[in-house]
PDB file of C-alpha atoms in Angstrom:
ATOM      1  CA  MET A   1       0.000   0.000   0.000  1.00  0.00           C
ATOM      2  CA  ALA A   2       1.385   3.409  -0.973  1.00  0.00           C
ATOM      3  CA  ASN A   3       1.933   6.171   1.589  1.00  0.00           C
ATOM      4  CA  ASN A   4      -1.094   8.422   2.028  1.00  0.00           C
ATOM      5  CA  LYS A   5      -0.656  11.651   3.980  1.00  0.00           C
ATOM      6  CA  LYS A   6      -4.432  11.858   4.417  1.00  0.00           C
ATOM      7  CA  ASN A   7      -4.113   9.015   6.928  1.00  0.00           C
ATOM      8  CA  ALA A   8      -1.703  11.034   9.123  1.00  0.00           C
ATOM      9  CA  SER A   9      -3.533  12.959  11.812  1.00  0.00           C
ATOM     10  CA  LEU A  10      -3.405  15.192  14.840  1.00  0.00           C
ATOM     11  CA  GLY A  11      -5.582  14.327  17.831  1.00  0.00           C
ATOM     12  CA  LYS A  12      -7.690  17.223  19.095  1.00  0.00           C
ATOM     13  CA  PRO A  13     -10.661  17.369  21.475  1.00  0.00           C
ATOM     14  CA  MET A  14     -14.152  17.496  20.028  1.00  0.00           C
ATOM     15  CA  ALA A  15     -16.112  20.711  20.557  1.00  0.00           C
ATOM     16  CA  GLY A  16     -18.278  19.135  23.265  1.00  0.00           C
ATOM     17  CA  GLY A  17     -15.406  17.545  25.167  1.00  0.00           C
ATOM     18  CA  MET A  18     -12.694  14.927  24.990  1.00  0.00           C
ATOM     19  CA  VAL A  19     -13.380  12.653  27.969  1.00  0.00           C
ATOM     20  CA  TYR A  20     -16.817  11.381  28.971  1.00  0.00           C
ATOM     21  CA  VAL A  21     -17.852   9.124  31.847  1.00  0.00           C
ATOM     22  CA  ALA A  22     -21.002   7.142  32.595  1.00  0.00           C
ATOM     23  CA  PRO A  23     -22.089   4.718  35.318  1.00  0.00           C
ATOM     24  CA  THR A  24     -21.383   1.028  34.781  1.00  0.00           C
ATOM     25  CA  GLY A  25     -24.350  -0.574  33.076  1.00  0.00           C
ATOM     26  CA  THR A  26     -25.045   2.351  30.746  1.00  0.00           C
ATOM     27  CA  GLU A  27     -25.501   1.302  27.108  1.00  0.00           C
ATOM     28  CA  LEU A  28     -22.177   1.363  25.273  1.00  0.00           C
ATOM     29  CA  PRO A  29     -21.665   3.283  22.032  1.00  0.00           C
ATOM     30  CA  THR A  30     -21.209   0.994  19.038  1.00  0.00           C
ATOM     31  CA  ASP A  31     -19.924   3.448  16.423  1.00  0.00           C
ATOM     32  CA  ALA A  32     -17.954   6.673  16.131  1.00  0.00           C
ATOM     33  CA  THR A  33     -20.695   9.123  15.249  1.00  0.00           C
ATOM     34  CA  THR A  34     -23.969   8.410  17.070  1.00  0.00           C
ATOM     35  CA  THR A  35     -24.606  11.051  19.732  1.00  0.00           C
ATOM     36  CA  LEU A  36     -23.789   9.780  23.214  1.00  0.00           C
ATOM     37  CA  PRO A  37     -26.757   9.212  25.561  1.00  0.00           C
ATOM     38  CA  ALA A  38     -27.411  11.841  28.247  1.00  0.00           C
ATOM     39  CA  ALA A  39     -25.903   9.550  30.902  1.00  0.00           C
ATOM     40  CA  TYR A  40     -22.442  10.282  29.487  1.00  0.00           C
ATOM     41  CA  LYS A  41     -21.023  13.406  31.140  1.00  0.00           C
ATOM     42  CA  SER A  42     -18.053  15.405  29.894  1.00  0.00           C
ATOM     43  CA  VAL A  43     -15.379  16.017  32.528  1.00  0.00           C
ATOM     44  CA  GLY A  44     -14.675  19.381  30.885  1.00  0.00           C
ATOM     45  CA  PHE A  45     -11.419  20.831  29.641  1.00  0.00           C
ATOM     46  CA  ILE A  46      -8.351  18.559  29.544  1.00  0.00           C
ATOM     47  CA  SER A  47      -4.839  19.976  29.957  1.00  0.00           C
ATOM     48  CA  ASP A  48      -2.681  20.630  26.887  1.00  0.00           C
ATOM     49  CA  ASP A  49      -0.931  17.270  27.363  1.00  0.00           C
ATOM     50  CA  GLY A  50      -4.162  15.662  26.163  1.00  0.00           C
ATOM     51  CA  VAL A  51      -4.826  11.961  26.722  1.00  0.00           C
ATOM     52  CA  THR A  52      -1.997   9.423  26.822  1.00  0.00           C
ATOM     53  CA  ASN A  53      -2.829   5.799  26.008  1.00  0.00           C
ATOM     54  CA  SER A  54      -0.201   3.431  27.409  1.00  0.00           C
ATOM     55  CA  THR A  55       0.305  -0.320  27.341  1.00  0.00           C
ATOM     56  CA  ASP A  56       2.398  -2.365  29.742  1.00  0.00           C
ATOM     57  CA  THR A  57       3.547  -5.860  28.841  1.00  0.00           C
ATOM     58  CA  ASP A  58       5.693  -8.545  30.454  1.00  0.00           C
ATOM     59  CA  THR A  59       7.549 -11.059  28.321  1.00  0.00           C
ATOM     60  CA  THR A  60       8.490 -14.625  29.242  1.00  0.00           C
ATOM     61  CA  THR A  61      11.764 -15.729  27.629  1.00  0.00           C
ATOM     62  CA  VAL A  62      13.076 -19.298  27.851  1.00  0.00           C
ATOM     63  CA  THR A  63      16.473 -20.375  26.506  1.00  0.00           C
ATOM     64  CA  ASP A  64      18.064 -23.779  26.087  1.00  0.00           C
ATOM     65  CA  ALA A  65      21.374 -24.917  27.562  1.00  0.00           C
ATOM     66  CA  GLY A  66      23.264 -23.257  24.715  1.00  0.00           C
ATOM     67  CA  GLY A  67      21.615 -19.879  25.176  1.00  0.00           C
ATOM     68  CA  THR A  68      19.300 -20.158  22.177  1.00  0.00           C
ATOM     69  CA  THR A  69      15.900 -18.574  22.739  1.00  0.00           C
ATOM     70  CA  VAL A  70      13.252 -21.278  22.610  1.00  0.00           C
ATOM     71  CA  ILE A  71      10.214 -19.334  23.889  1.00  0.00           C
ATOM     72  CA  ASN A  72       9.684 -15.587  23.745  1.00  0.00           C
ATOM     73  CA  GLU A  73       6.091 -14.541  24.287  1.00  0.00           C
ATOM     74  CA  ILE A  74       4.054 -11.864  26.035  1.00  0.00           C
ATOM     75  CA  SER A  75       2.828 -13.189  29.370  1.00  0.00           C
ATOM     76  CA  SER A  76       0.808 -10.188  30.603  1.00  0.00           C
ATOM     77  CA  TYR A  77      -0.822  -7.118  29.128  1.00  0.00           C
ATOM     78  CA  ALA A  78      -2.334  -3.979  30.663  1.00  0.00           C
ATOM     79  CA  GLU A  79      -3.675  -0.770  29.160  1.00  0.00           C
ATOM     80  CA  SER A  80      -4.297   2.668  30.665  1.00  0.00           C
ATOM     81  CA  TYR A  81      -5.326   6.234  29.795  1.00  0.00           C
ATOM     82  CA  GLN A  82      -3.778   9.232  31.562  1.00  0.00           C
ATOM     83  CA  PHE A  83      -5.179  12.765  31.493  1.00  0.00           C
ATOM     84  CA  ALA A  84      -5.434  15.856  33.689  1.00  0.00           C
ATOM     85  CA  MET A  85      -8.804  17.567  34.172  1.00  0.00           C
ATOM     86  CA  MET A  86      -8.855  21.359  34.386  1.00  0.00           C
ATOM     87  CA  GLU A  87     -12.356  22.023  35.715  1.00  0.00           C
ATOM     88  CA  THR A  88     -13.280  22.082  39.394  1.00  0.00           C
ATOM     89  CA  ALA A  89     -16.766  20.704  38.747  1.00  0.00           C
ATOM     90  CA  ALA A  90     -18.819  17.766  39.990  1.00  0.00           C
ATOM     91  CA  ASP A  91     -18.249  15.417  37.040  1.00  0.00           C
ATOM     92  CA  ALA A  92     -14.468  15.902  37.044  1.00  0.00           C
ATOM     93  CA  LEU A  93     -14.221  15.679  40.826  1.00  0.00           C
ATOM     94  CA  GLY A  94     -16.337  12.515  40.733  1.00  0.00           C
ATOM     95  CA  VAL A  95     -13.633  10.911  38.609  1.00  0.00           C
ATOM     96  CA  ARG A  96     -10.790  12.115  40.825  1.00  0.00           C
ATOM     97  CA  PHE A  97     -12.399  11.412  44.225  1.00  0.00           C
ATOM     98  CA  GLU A  98     -15.173   8.922  43.249  1.00  0.00           C
ATOM     99  CA  THR A  99     -18.832   9.760  42.788  1.00  0.00           C
ATOM    100  CA  SER A 100     -20.041   9.053  46.328  1.00  0.00           C
ATOM    101  CA  ASN A 101     -17.504  11.497  47.780  1.00  0.00           C
ATOM    102  CA  VAL A 102     -18.772  14.532  45.850  1.00  0.00           C
ATOM    103  CA  LYS A 103     -21.912  16.358  46.989  1.00  0.00           C
ATOM    104  CA  THR A 104     -23.527  19.320  45.231  1.00  0.00           C
ATOM    105  CA  GLU A 105     -26.005  21.842  46.585  1.00  0.00           C
ATOM    106  CA  GLY A 106     -26.729  24.643  44.165  1.00  0.00           C
ATOM    107  CA  ASP A 107     -23.368  26.174  43.256  1.00  0.00           C
ATOM    108  CA  GLU A 108     -21.633  24.647  46.279  1.00  0.00           C
ATOM    109  CA  LEU A 109     -19.490  21.501  46.248  1.00  0.00           C
ATOM    110  CA  THR A 110     -18.384  19.303  49.130  1.00  0.00           C
ATOM    111  CA  VAL A 111     -15.625  16.789  48.402  1.00  0.00           C
ATOM    112  CA  ASP A 112     -14.417  14.090  50.809  1.00  0.00           C
ATOM    113  CA  HIS A 113     -10.878  12.774  50.381  1.00  0.00           C
ATOM    114  CA  LYS A 114     -11.054   9.053  51.187  1.00  0.00           C
ATOM    115  CA  MET A 115      -9.314   5.790  50.455  1.00  0.00           C
ATOM    116  CA  PRO A 116     -10.358   4.864  46.869  1.00  0.00           C
ATOM    117  CA  THR A 117     -12.674   1.871  46.516  1.00  0.00           C
ATOM    118  CA  GLY A 118     -11.865   1.136  42.876  1.00  0.00           C
ATOM    119  CA  GLU A 119     -15.108   2.544  41.473  1.00  0.00           C
ATOM    120  CA  SER A 120     -15.680   1.328  37.932  1.00  0.00           C
ATOM    121  CA  LYS A 121     -16.983   3.709  35.272  1.00  0.00           C
ATOM    122  CA  ILE A 122     -17.412   3.677  31.521  1.00  0.00           C
ATOM    123  CA  TYR A 123     -14.963   6.043  29.819  1.00  0.00           C
ATOM    124  CA  VAL A 124     -15.316   7.375  26.280  1.00  0.00           C
ATOM    125  CA  PHE A 125     -12.612   9.415  24.581  1.00  0.00           C
ATOM    126  CA  GLU A 126     -13.738  11.609  21.671  1.00  0.00           C
ATOM    127  CA  ILE A 127     -10.890  12.667  19.378  1.00  0.00           C
ATOM    128  CA  LEU A 128     -11.157  14.960  16.371  1.00  0.00           C
ATOM    129  CA  MET A 129      -8.757  13.767  13.682  1.00  0.00           C
ATOM    130  CA  THR A 130      -7.266  15.594  10.724  1.00  0.00           C
ATOM    131  CA  GLY A 131      -9.292  15.185   7.545  1.00  0.00           C
ATOM    132  CA  ASN A 132     -12.711  15.607   9.200  1.00  0.00           C
ATOM    133  CA  ARG A 133     -12.691  12.226  10.929  1.00  0.00           C
ATOM    134  CA  VAL A 134     -13.500  11.280  14.504  1.00  0.00           C
ATOM    135  CA  LYS A 135     -12.053   8.537  16.687  1.00  0.00           C
ATOM    136  CA  ARG A 136     -14.149   7.280  19.599  1.00  0.00           C
ATOM    137  CA  ILE A 137     -12.420   5.037  22.148  1.00  0.00           C
ATOM    138  CA  VAL A 138     -14.708   3.094  24.486  1.00  0.00           C
ATOM    139  CA  VAL A 139     -13.521   1.657  27.816  1.00  0.00           C
ATOM    140  CA  PRO A 140     -16.395  -0.327  29.381  1.00  0.00           C
ATOM    141  CA  ASP A 141     -14.615  -0.983  32.689  1.00  0.00           C
ATOM    142  CA  GLY A 142     -12.235   1.761  33.774  1.00  0.00           C
ATOM    143  CA  THR A 143     -10.837   2.169  37.290  1.00  0.00           C
ATOM    144  CA  ILE A 144      -8.386   4.766  38.566  1.00  0.00           C
ATOM    145  CA  THR A 145      -4.991   3.205  39.213  1.00  0.00           C
ATOM    146  CA  GLU A 146      -2.855   6.303  39.849  1.00  0.00           C
ATOM    147  CA  TYR A 147      -3.391   9.891  40.976  1.00  0.00           C
ATOM    148  CA  GLY A 148      -1.130  12.806  40.113  1.00  0.00           C
ATOM    149  CA  ASP A 149      -0.277  15.634  42.482  1.00  0.00           C
ATOM    150  CA  THR A 150      -2.541  18.685  42.629  1.00  0.00           C
ATOM    151  CA  GLN A 151      -0.670  21.985  42.925  1.00  0.00           C
ATOM    152  CA  TYR A 152      -2.141  25.315  43.958  1.00  0.00           C
ATOM    153  CA  HIS A 153      -0.274  28.439  42.843  1.00  0.00           C
ATOM    154  CA  ALA A 154      -0.743  31.524  40.696  1.00  0.00           C
ATOM    155  CA  GLY A 155       1.283  30.317  37.697  1.00  0.00           C
ATOM    156  CA  ASP A 156      -0.774  27.347  36.474  1.00  0.00           C
ATOM    157  CA  ALA A 157      -4.316  25.999  36.399  1.00  0.00           C
ATOM    158  CA  ILE A 158      -5.425  23.582  39.090  1.00  0.00           C
ATOM    159  CA  LEU A 159      -5.285  20.103  37.555  1.00  0.00           C
ATOM    160  CA  TYR A 160      -6.800  16.772  38.607  1.00  0.00           C
ATOM    161  CA  ASP A 161      -4.455  14.197  37.111  1.00  0.00           C
ATOM    162  CA  VAL A 162      -5.573  10.550  36.903  1.00  0.00           C
ATOM    163  CA  ASN A 163      -4.520   7.322  35.252  1.00  0.00           C
ATOM    164  CA  VAL A 164      -7.442   5.096  34.249  1.00  0.00           C
ATOM    165  CA  GLY A 165      -6.773   1.374  34.058  1.00  0.00           C
ATOM    166  CA  ALA A 166      -8.764  -0.261  31.251  1.00  0.00           C
ATOM    167  CA  ASN A 167      -9.893  -3.674  32.470  1.00  0.00           C
ATOM    168  CA  PRO A 168     -10.841  -6.529  30.112  1.00  0.00           C
ATOM    169  CA  SER A 169     -14.589  -6.553  29.454  1.00  0.00           C
ATOM    170  CA  ASP A 170     -16.856  -9.270  28.088  1.00  0.00           C
ATOM    171  CA  LEU A 171     -18.973  -6.466  26.616  1.00  0.00           C
ATOM    172  CA  ILE A 172     -16.330  -5.973  23.911  1.00  0.00           C
ATOM    173  CA  GLY A 173     -15.132  -9.562  23.545  1.00  0.00           C
ATOM    174  CA  GLY A 174     -12.621  -9.512  26.391  1.00  0.00           C
ATOM    175  CA  ALA A 175     -10.765  -6.453  25.062  1.00  0.00           C
ATOM    176  CA  THR A 176      -9.685  -3.602  27.320  1.00  0.00           C
ATOM    177  CA  SER A 177     -10.940  -0.888  24.948  1.00  0.00           C
ATOM    178  CA  ARG A 178     -12.417  -0.575  21.483  1.00  0.00           C
ATOM    179  CA  GLU A 179     -11.901   2.137  18.855  1.00  0.00           C
ATOM    180  CA  TYR A 180     -14.370   3.381  16.272  1.00  0.00           C
ATOM    181  CA  ILE A 181     -13.185   5.689  13.461  1.00  0.00           C
ATOM    182  CA  ALA A 182     -15.415   7.359  10.880  1.00  0.00           C
ATOM    183  CA  PRO A 183     -15.874  10.556   8.855  1.00  0.00           C
ATOM    184  CA  ILE A 184     -17.381  13.128  11.184  1.00  0.00           C
ATOM    185  CA  ALA A 185     -19.671  14.325   8.383  1.00  0.00           C
ATOM    186  CA  SER A 186     -21.733  11.162   8.802  1.00  0.00           C
ATOM    187  CA  ARG A 187     -22.824  12.412  12.232  1.00  0.00           C
ATOM    188  CA  HIS A 188     -24.212  15.582  10.650  1.00  0.00           C
ATOM    189  CA  VAL A 189     -25.797  13.732   7.749  1.00  0.00           C
ATOM    190  CA  SER A 190     -27.461  11.313  10.162  1.00  0.00           C
ATOM    191  CA  ALA A 191     -28.880  14.165  12.259  1.00  0.00           C
ATOM    192  CA  ALA A 192     -30.160  15.962   9.166  1.00  0.00           C
ATOM    193  CA  ALA A 193     -31.781  12.788   7.899  1.00  0.00           C
ATOM    194  CA  GLN A 194     -33.497  12.167  11.222  1.00  0.00           C
ATOM    195  CA  SER A 195     -34.777  15.759  11.257  1.00  0.00           C
ATOM    196  CA  LYS A 196     -36.154  15.399   7.748  1.00  0.00           C
ATOM    197  CA  GLU A 197     -37.887  12.134   8.622  1.00  0.00           C
ATOM    198  CA  ALA A 198     -39.504  13.799  11.630  1.00  0.00           C
ATOM    199  CA  GLU A 199     -41.117  16.552   9.523  1.00  0.00           C
ATOM    200  CA  PRO A 200     -44.835  16.002   8.901  1.00  0.00           C
ATOM    201  CA  ALA A 201     -45.796  15.347   5.323  1.00  0.00           C
ATOM    202  CA  LYS A 202     -47.170  18.368   3.498  1.00  0.00           C
ATOM    203  CA  ALA A 203     -50.547  18.101   1.861  1.00  0.00           C
ATOM    204  CA  ASP A 204     -50.741  18.744  -1.845  1.00  0.00           C
ATOM    205  CA  ALA A 205     -51.814  22.270  -2.730  1.00  0.00           C
ATOM    206  CA  PRO A 206     -55.412  22.436  -3.985  1.00  0.00           C
ATOM    207  CA  THR A 207     -55.814  22.848  -7.723  1.00  0.00           C
ATOM    208  CA  ALA A 208     -57.895  25.617  -9.214  1.00  0.00           C
TER     209      ALA A 208
END
């Protein structure tokens, strides 16, 4: 296959957000362009480092008496997504401190800092690609495995830095996450088509 620069891409946040969360049990998205259900909440702005997807593998190597490698295979695999949230808001704080530890009353927030329980959430990452395409990454079972430091000073925004471990899920065939990639225009075409279908049929104009 020949090189095609149209397949090279930057990864930017979508206009509505880059990271969404929903309670476990919420219906999973199954394509890149269908609008997410209302249960999926954006955690708001993400720092300029964006989202980092990492994999961690261990390899088992067995050699014979002469030092020749006989077996060399991956024996474990783990995947994670790291990002830093910029907004001090309920949905972002619910990721950082777990949902049950964040209380809202009007414009007021109360946040308890407690030992994490390993709360599982669904995570969806929405990435705008070069060439008017969108990548949607779905993690059906995500749990926070690491927390970054939070600094308070006048020079930088307050950040809530987390590392989400993507656990294998039977909902996507035992995978840790699943990607969907499609032209973003199809989302707009689909919405326009649905709107047109919803319009009542017009009666024929009476003839003279």
